mmCIF file of C-alpha atoms in Angstrom:
data_model
loop_
_atom_site.group_PDB
_atom_site.id
_atom_site.type_symbol
_atom_site.label_atom_id
_atom_site.label_comp_id
_atom_site.label_asym_id
_atom_site.label_seq_id
_atom_site.Cartn_x
_atom_site.Cartn_y
_atom_site.Cartn_z
ATOM 1 C CA MET A 1 12.382 22.437 3.424
ATOM 2 C CA THR A 2 12.386 20.922 0.001
ATOM 3 C CA THR A 3 12.539 17.193 -0.426
ATOM 4 C CA SER A 4 13.236 15.414 -3.815
ATOM 5 C CA PHE A 5 12.237 11.710 -4.316
ATOM 6 C CA ILE A 6 10.961 9.332 -7.050
ATOM 7 C CA LEU A 7 7.277 8.877 -6.656
ATOM 8 C CA ASN A 8 5.530 6.381 -8.762
ATOM 9 C CA GLY A 9 8.399 6.434 -11.254
ATOM 10 C CA LYS A 10 8.702 10.240 -11.528
ATOM 11 C CA LYS A 11 10.976 12.723 -9.717
ATOM 12 C CA VAL A 12 9.059 15.102 -7.515
ATOM 13 C CA GLU A 13 10.135 17.942 -5.338
ATOM 14 C CA VAL A 14 8.036 18.956 -2.385
ATOM 15 C CA THR A 15 8.372 21.959 -0.146
ATOM 16 C CA ALA A 16 6.962 21.314 3.273
ATOM 17 C CA ALA A 17 7.577 21.932 6.969
ATOM 18 C CA SER A 18 10.497 20.075 8.431
ATOM 19 C CA ASP A 19 8.115 17.976 10.575
ATOM 20 C CA ALA A 20 5.826 16.865 7.620
ATOM 21 C CA ASN A 21 5.032 13.190 7.227
ATOM 22 C CA LEU A 22 4.869 11.191 4.006
ATOM 23 C CA LEU A 23 1.048 10.537 4.384
ATOM 24 C CA TRP A 24 -0.165 13.999 4.447
ATOM 25 C CA THR A 25 2.395 15.139 1.882
ATOM 26 C CA LEU A 26 1.008 12.494 -0.583
ATOM 27 C CA ARG A 27 -2.608 13.298 0.249
ATOM 28 C CA GLU A 28 -2.564 17.200 0.540
ATOM 29 C CA ARG A 29 0.279 18.322 -1.391
ATOM 30 C CA LEU A 30 0.446 15.788 -4.117
ATOM 31 C CA GLN A 31 -3.253 15.034 -4.337
ATOM 32 C CA LEU A 32 -2.710 11.205 -4.217
ATOM 33 C CA THR A 33 -5.548 10.246 -2.038
ATOM 34 C CA GLY A 34 -5.412 6.475 -2.592
ATOM 35 C CA THR A 35 -3.206 6.139 0.546
ATOM 36 C CA LYS A 36 -5.621 6.474 3.428
ATOM 37 C CA TYR A 37 -5.286 7.734 6.927
ATOM 38 C CA GLY A 38 -6.343 5.263 9.563
ATOM 39 C CA CYS A 39 -4.817 5.600 13.054
ATOM 40 C CA GLY A 40 -1.898 7.989 12.601
ATOM 41 C CA ALA A 41 0.227 5.767 14.870
ATOM 42 C CA SER A 42 1.405 2.936 12.720
ATOM 43 C CA PHE A 43 -1.037 0.388 14.110
ATOM 44 C CA CYS A 44 -3.541 -0.179 11.333
ATOM 45 C CA GLY A 45 -1.522 -0.196 8.126
ATOM 46 C CA THR A 46 -4.130 1.683 6.062
ATOM 47 C CA CYS A 47 -1.399 4.025 4.915
ATOM 48 C CA THR A 48 1.015 1.422 3.723
ATOM 49 C CA VAL A 49 3.112 2.371 0.715
ATOM 50 C CA HIS A 50 6.526 1.102 -0.524
ATOM 51 C CA LEU A 51 9.811 2.818 0.215
ATOM 52 C CA GLU A 52 12.561 1.352 -1.821
ATOM 53 C CA GLY A 53 10.344 -1.704 -2.423
ATOM 54 C CA LYS A 54 9.549 -2.382 1.300
ATOM 55 C CA PRO A 55 6.128 -1.691 2.824
ATOM 56 C CA ILE A 56 6.209 1.273 5.265
ATOM 57 C CA LYS A 57 3.587 3.199 7.226
ATOM 58 C CA ALA A 58 3.326 6.634 5.644
ATOM 59 C CA CYS A 59 1.707 8.078 8.669
ATOM 60 C CA VAL A 60 4.771 7.844 10.758
ATOM 61 C CA THR A 61 7.398 8.261 8.037
ATOM 62 C CA PRO A 62 8.957 11.689 8.001
ATOM 63 C CA LEU A 63 9.133 13.278 4.630
ATOM 64 C CA SER A 64 12.888 13.606 5.124
ATOM 65 C CA ALA A 65 13.196 9.805 5.182
ATOM 66 C CA VAL A 66 12.294 9.566 1.522
ATOM 67 C CA GLU A 67 14.843 11.963 0.211
ATOM 68 C CA GLY A 68 16.495 10.675 -2.898
ATOM 69 C CA LYS A 69 14.582 7.268 -2.621
ATOM 70 C CA GLU A 70 11.796 5.647 -4.463
ATOM 71 C CA VAL A 71 8.219 5.663 -3.151
ATOM 72 C CA LEU A 72 5.400 3.633 -4.635
ATOM 73 C CA THR A 73 1.699 4.299 -3.761
ATOM 74 C CA ILE A 74 -1.427 2.386 -4.890
ATOM 75 C CA GLU A 75 -1.777 4.984 -7.721
ATOM 76 C CA GLY A 76 1.600 3.778 -8.987
ATOM 77 C CA LEU A 77 0.990 0.043 -8.773
ATOM 78 C CA SER A 78 -0.701 0.243 -12.180
ATOM 79 C CA GLU A 79 -2.300 2.970 -14.284
ATOM 80 C CA ASN A 80 -5.542 1.140 -14.980
ATOM 81 C CA ARG A 81 -6.071 -1.380 -12.149
ATOM 82 C CA SER A 82 -4.331 -4.024 -14.141
ATOM 83 C CA HIS A 83 -2.001 -5.252 -11.459
ATOM 84 C CA PRO A 84 -2.749 -9.017 -10.780
ATOM 85 C CA LEU A 85 -3.609 -8.167 -7.146
ATOM 86 C CA GLN A 86 -6.037 -5.531 -8.187
ATOM 87 C CA ILE A 87 -7.705 -7.839 -10.714
ATOM 88 C CA ALA A 88 -7.972 -10.552 -8.105
ATOM 89 C CA TRP A 89 -9.398 -8.027 -5.516
ATOM 90 C CA ILE A 90 -12.249 -7.098 -7.964
ATOM 91 C CA GLU A 91 -12.781 -10.730 -9.067
ATOM 92 C CA GLU A 92 -13.141 -11.860 -5.468
ATOM 93 C CA GLN A 93 -15.156 -8.865 -4.397
ATOM 94 C CA VAL A 94 -12.757 -8.277 -1.600
ATOM 95 C CA PRO A 95 -13.744 -4.794 -0.296
ATOM 96 C CA GLN A 96 -16.796 -4.388 1.912
ATOM 97 C CA CYS A 97 -16.245 -0.722 2.939
ATOM 98 C CA GLY A 98 -12.918 -0.672 1.100
ATOM 99 C CA TYR A 99 -11.164 1.813 3.334
ATOM 100 C CA CYS A 100 -8.057 -0.316 4.172
ATOM 101 C CA HIS A 101 -7.649 -1.948 0.835
ATOM 102 C CA SER A 102 -5.025 0.298 -0.616
ATOM 103 C CA GLY A 103 -2.925 -0.633 2.350
ATOM 104 C CA GLN A 104 -3.987 -4.290 2.064
ATOM 105 C CA ILE A 105 -2.943 -4.387 -1.678
ATOM 106 C CA MET A 106 0.300 -2.571 -1.146
ATOM 107 C CA GLN A 107 1.158 -4.934 1.763
ATOM 108 C CA ALA A 108 0.311 -8.020 -0.422
ATOM 109 C CA ALA A 109 2.315 -6.568 -3.402
ATOM 110 C CA ALA A 110 5.433 -6.249 -1.361
ATOM 111 C CA LEU A 111 5.057 -9.732 -0.131
ATOM 112 C CA LEU A 112 4.646 -11.118 -3.682
ATOM 113 C CA LYS A 113 7.490 -9.237 -4.935
ATOM 114 C CA ALA A 114 9.802 -10.450 -2.298
ATOM 115 C CA ASN A 115 8.289 -14.006 -2.272
ATOM 116 C CA PRO A 116 6.265 -15.017 -5.380
ATOM 117 C CA ASN A 117 5.084 -18.276 -3.897
ATOM 118 C CA PRO A 118 4.519 -17.678 -0.158
ATOM 119 C CA SER A 119 2.878 -20.317 2.090
ATOM 120 C CA ARG A 120 -0.492 -19.572 3.736
ATOM 121 C CA GLU A 121 1.310 -19.079 6.989
ATOM 122 C CA GLU A 122 3.779 -16.490 5.500
ATOM 123 C CA ILE A 123 0.840 -14.662 3.883
ATOM 124 C CA LEU A 124 -1.047 -14.498 7.134
ATOM 125 C CA SER A 125 2.062 -13.341 9.047
ATOM 126 C CA HIS A 126 2.953 -10.630 6.413
ATOM 127 C CA MET A 127 -0.712 -9.444 6.171
ATOM 128 C CA ASN A 128 -1.120 -9.021 9.950
ATOM 129 C CA ALA A 129 0.496 -5.508 9.531
ATOM 130 C CA VAL A 130 -2.761 -4.244 7.963
ATOM 131 C CA LEU A 131 -6.052 -4.287 9.807
ATOM 132 C CA CYS A 132 -9.620 -4.613 8.202
ATOM 133 C CA ARG A 133 -12.425 -3.454 10.454
ATOM 134 C CA CYS A 134 -14.981 -5.162 8.232
ATOM 135 C CA GLY A 135 -13.336 -8.545 8.687
ATOM 136 C CA THR A 136 -12.935 -9.422 4.875
ATOM 137 C CA TYR A 137 -9.797 -11.395 5.702
ATOM 138 C CA PRO A 138 -11.063 -14.684 3.991
ATOM 139 C CA ARG A 139 -11.652 -12.673 0.743
ATOM 140 C CA ILE A 140 -8.265 -11.095 1.012
ATOM 141 C CA MET A 141 -6.604 -14.442 1.432
ATOM 142 C CA LYS A 142 -8.462 -15.801 -1.511
ATOM 143 C CA ALA A 143 -7.442 -12.933 -3.717
ATOM 144 C CA ILE A 144 -3.783 -13.309 -2.745
ATOM 145 C CA GLU A 145 -3.861 -16.980 -3.425
ATOM 146 C CA LYS A 146 -5.615 -16.467 -6.702
ATOM 147 C CA THR A 147 -2.872 -14.007 -7.613
ATOM 148 C CA ILE A 148 -0.178 -16.504 -6.786
ATOM 149 C CA GLN A 149 -1.895 -19.274 -8.904
ATOM 150 C CA ASN A 150 -2.419 -16.913 -11.842
ATOM 151 C CA THR A 151 1.141 -15.518 -12.035
#
């Protein structure tokens, strides 16, 4: 089965099995390894990417669901880590192990695109979709709030 979609601003065509999911297509076929595998069951959010501007879990998204649509991965957020969230993540030394942070950043980017000035409660509610096993939640909040203040 061949699927065509816009990936990080460029049209791609991928031939894969009919039961292929987006996560493994990104990682194995397209060599975009910034999107991580966490649980494989849509619980942890480590695999968060944007589909048509909305955060989704790539591990449970069939490749067929992205046909003709726009997908944005962490690699497409900026070419050189210049996105305000990426800058804040570095400045606030957010990652401990760093494994979940592509999902964290993509989740936060979707929130700030939809709501450039969310309340702390809105941030907490939205970010609950991505788990951090290291517990860097206070630094994640600090980086998001810094991004809001600087934009």
